[in-house]
Coordinates of C-alpha atoms in Angstrom, one line a residue:
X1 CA 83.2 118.8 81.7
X2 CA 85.2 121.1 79.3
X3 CA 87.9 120.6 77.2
X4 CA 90.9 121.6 79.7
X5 CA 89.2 119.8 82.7
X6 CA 89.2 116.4 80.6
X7 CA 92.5 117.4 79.2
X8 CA 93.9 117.6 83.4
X9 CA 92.0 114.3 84.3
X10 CA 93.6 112.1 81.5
X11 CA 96.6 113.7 82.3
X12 CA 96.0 112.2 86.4
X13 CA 95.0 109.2 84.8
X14 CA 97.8 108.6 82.3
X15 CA 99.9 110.0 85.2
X16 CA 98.7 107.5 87.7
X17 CA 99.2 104.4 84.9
X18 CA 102.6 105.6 83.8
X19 CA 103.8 105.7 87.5
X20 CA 102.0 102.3 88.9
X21 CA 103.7 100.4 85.5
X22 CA 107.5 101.6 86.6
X23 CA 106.6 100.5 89.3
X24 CA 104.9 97.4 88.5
X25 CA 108.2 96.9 86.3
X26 CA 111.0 97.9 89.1
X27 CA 109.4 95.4 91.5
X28 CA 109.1 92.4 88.5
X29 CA 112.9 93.1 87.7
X30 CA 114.7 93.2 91.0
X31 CA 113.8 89.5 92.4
X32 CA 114.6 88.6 88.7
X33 CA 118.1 90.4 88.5
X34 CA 118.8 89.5 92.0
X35 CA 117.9 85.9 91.6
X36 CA 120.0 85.7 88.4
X37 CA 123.1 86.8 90.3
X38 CA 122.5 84.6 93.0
X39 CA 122.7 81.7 90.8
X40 CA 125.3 82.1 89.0
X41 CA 127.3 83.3 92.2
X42 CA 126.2 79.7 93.4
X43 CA 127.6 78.2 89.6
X44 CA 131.0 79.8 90.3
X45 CA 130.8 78.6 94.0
X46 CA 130.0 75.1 92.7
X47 CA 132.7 75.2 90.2
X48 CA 135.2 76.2 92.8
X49 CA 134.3 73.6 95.3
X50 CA 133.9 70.9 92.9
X51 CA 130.4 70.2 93.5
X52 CA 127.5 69.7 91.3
X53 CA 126.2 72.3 89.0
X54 CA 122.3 71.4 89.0
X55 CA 120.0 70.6 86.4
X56 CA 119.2 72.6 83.3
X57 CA 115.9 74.3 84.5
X58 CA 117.5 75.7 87.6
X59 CA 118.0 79.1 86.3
X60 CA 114.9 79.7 83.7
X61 CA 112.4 77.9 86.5
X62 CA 113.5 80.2 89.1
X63 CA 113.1 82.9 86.8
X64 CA 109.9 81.8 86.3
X65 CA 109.2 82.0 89.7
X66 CA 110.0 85.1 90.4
X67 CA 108.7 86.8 87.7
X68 CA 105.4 85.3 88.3
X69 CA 105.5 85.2 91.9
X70 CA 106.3 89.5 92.2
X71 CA 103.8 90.1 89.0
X72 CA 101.2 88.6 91.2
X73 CA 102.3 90.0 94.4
X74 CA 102.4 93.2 93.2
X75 CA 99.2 93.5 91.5
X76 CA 97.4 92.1 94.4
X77 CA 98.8 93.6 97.1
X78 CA 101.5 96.5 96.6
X79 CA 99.1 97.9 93.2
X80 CA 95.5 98.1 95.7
X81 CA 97.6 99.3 99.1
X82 CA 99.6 102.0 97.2
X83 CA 96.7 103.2 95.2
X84 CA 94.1 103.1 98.2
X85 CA 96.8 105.2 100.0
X86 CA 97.5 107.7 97.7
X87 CA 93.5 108.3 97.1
X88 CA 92.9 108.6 100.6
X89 CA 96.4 110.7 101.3
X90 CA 95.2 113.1 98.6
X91 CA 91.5 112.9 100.0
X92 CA 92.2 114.2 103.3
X93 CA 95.5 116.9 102.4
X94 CA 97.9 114.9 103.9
X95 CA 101.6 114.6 103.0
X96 CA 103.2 112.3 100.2
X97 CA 105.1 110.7 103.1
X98 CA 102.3 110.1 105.2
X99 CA 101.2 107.4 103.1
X100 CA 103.6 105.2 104.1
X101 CA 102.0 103.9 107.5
X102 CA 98.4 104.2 105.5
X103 CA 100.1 102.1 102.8
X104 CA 101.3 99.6 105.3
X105 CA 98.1 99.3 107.5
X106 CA 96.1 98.5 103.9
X107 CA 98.8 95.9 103.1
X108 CA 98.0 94.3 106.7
X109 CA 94.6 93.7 106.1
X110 CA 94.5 92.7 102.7
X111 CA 97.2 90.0 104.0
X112 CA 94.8 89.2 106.3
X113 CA 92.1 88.9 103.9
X114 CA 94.1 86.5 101.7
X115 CA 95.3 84.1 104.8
X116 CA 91.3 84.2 105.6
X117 CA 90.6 83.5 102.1
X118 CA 93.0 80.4 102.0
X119 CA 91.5 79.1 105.4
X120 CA 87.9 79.1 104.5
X121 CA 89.3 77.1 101.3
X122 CA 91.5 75.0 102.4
X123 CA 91.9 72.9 105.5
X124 CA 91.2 75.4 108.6
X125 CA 94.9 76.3 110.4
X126 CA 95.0 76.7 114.1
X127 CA 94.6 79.8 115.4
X128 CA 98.7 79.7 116.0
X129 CA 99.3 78.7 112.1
X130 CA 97.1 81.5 111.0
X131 CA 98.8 84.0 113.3
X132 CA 101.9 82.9 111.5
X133 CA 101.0 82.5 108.2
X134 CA 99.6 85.8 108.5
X135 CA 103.1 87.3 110.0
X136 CA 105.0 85.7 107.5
X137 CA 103.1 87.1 104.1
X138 CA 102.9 90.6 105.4
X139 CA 106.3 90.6 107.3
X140 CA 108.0 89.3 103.9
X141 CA 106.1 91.7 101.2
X142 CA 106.9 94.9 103.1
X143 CA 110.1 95.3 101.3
X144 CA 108.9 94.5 98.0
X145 CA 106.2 97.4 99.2
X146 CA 108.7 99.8 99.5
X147 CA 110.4 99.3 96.3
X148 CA 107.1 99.3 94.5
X149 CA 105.8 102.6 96.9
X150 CA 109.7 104.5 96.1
X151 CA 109.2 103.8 92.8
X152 CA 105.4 104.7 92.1
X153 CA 106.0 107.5 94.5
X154 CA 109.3 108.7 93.0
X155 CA 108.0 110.9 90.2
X156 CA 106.0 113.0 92.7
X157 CA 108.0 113.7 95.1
X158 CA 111.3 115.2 92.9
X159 CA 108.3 117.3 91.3
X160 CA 107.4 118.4 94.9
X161 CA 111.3 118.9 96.0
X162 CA 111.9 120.8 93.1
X163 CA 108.6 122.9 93.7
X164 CA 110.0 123.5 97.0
X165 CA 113.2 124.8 96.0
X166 CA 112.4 126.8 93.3
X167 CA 110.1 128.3 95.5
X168 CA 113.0 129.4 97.9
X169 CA 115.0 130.4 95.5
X170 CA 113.2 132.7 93.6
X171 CA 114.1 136.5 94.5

């Protein structure tokens, strides 16, 4: 490998970190901002109506929560399906937006891998409560995969759009 081929591949690399941490960091922040401004939408409502304000670890254990709760969502799930996607996307010359449903059909089974997991471990489900805890973990993280795919994906595609264009517009 020569000097300008190494030079390109960390560039990828550092590319590929740079864009997975933003959005490692946009899906972290959002359940925390949104989560702070539903509590304190539910202080005022409590204040208004005269009813009780709640303990003193409300807020920061919430927090807590949902910082740890989307840190480990996200590098479990959105981190593996987005990357996997993208490699195989890339692999095969398809286009950025076709690894949406590739991203989505990865999230499915590693879903399914983790409700398997947790059945083999714990006490085994019916075939009924695995079907639904199945259908609730990948029916309620394919938001949060969307954020987390917009804003890994972002970068990419404005340098893409503006590719385009500048490519049409040039005499």
């Amino acid at each position: 490998m020569n000097a300008g081929q190494a030079i390109q591949t960390a560039g990828r690399i550092g590319g590929f970190c740079a864009r997975h941490f933003l959005a490692l960091l946009v899906t972290v922040v959002v359940p925390c901002v949104i989560w702070t401004i539903v509590y304190f939408a539910l202080l005022l409502w409590a204040v208004f109506t005269n009813g009780g304000i709640g303990g003193p670890l409300a807020y920061p254990s919430g927090l807590l929560f949902f910082f740890l709760a989307a840190s480990v969502a996200s590098l479990l799930l959105f981190l593996p399906s987005t990357a996997l996607a993208e490699w195989f996307a890339k692999r095969h010359a398809f286009p950025i937006l076709a690894q949406i449903p590739i991203c989505v059909a990865i999230l499915a089974v590693l879903c399914l891998m983790l409700v398997s997991i947790a059945a083999v471990v714990g006490a085994p489900p019916s075939i009924r409560g695995f079907s639904m805890s199945f259908g609730v973990l990948f029916v309620s993280h394919l938001l949060p995969l969307g954020l987390y795919w917009w804003s890994a994906q972002s970068g990419p595609l404005l340098l893409s759009l503006a590719q385009r264009l500048l490519r049409r517009f040039r005499p």
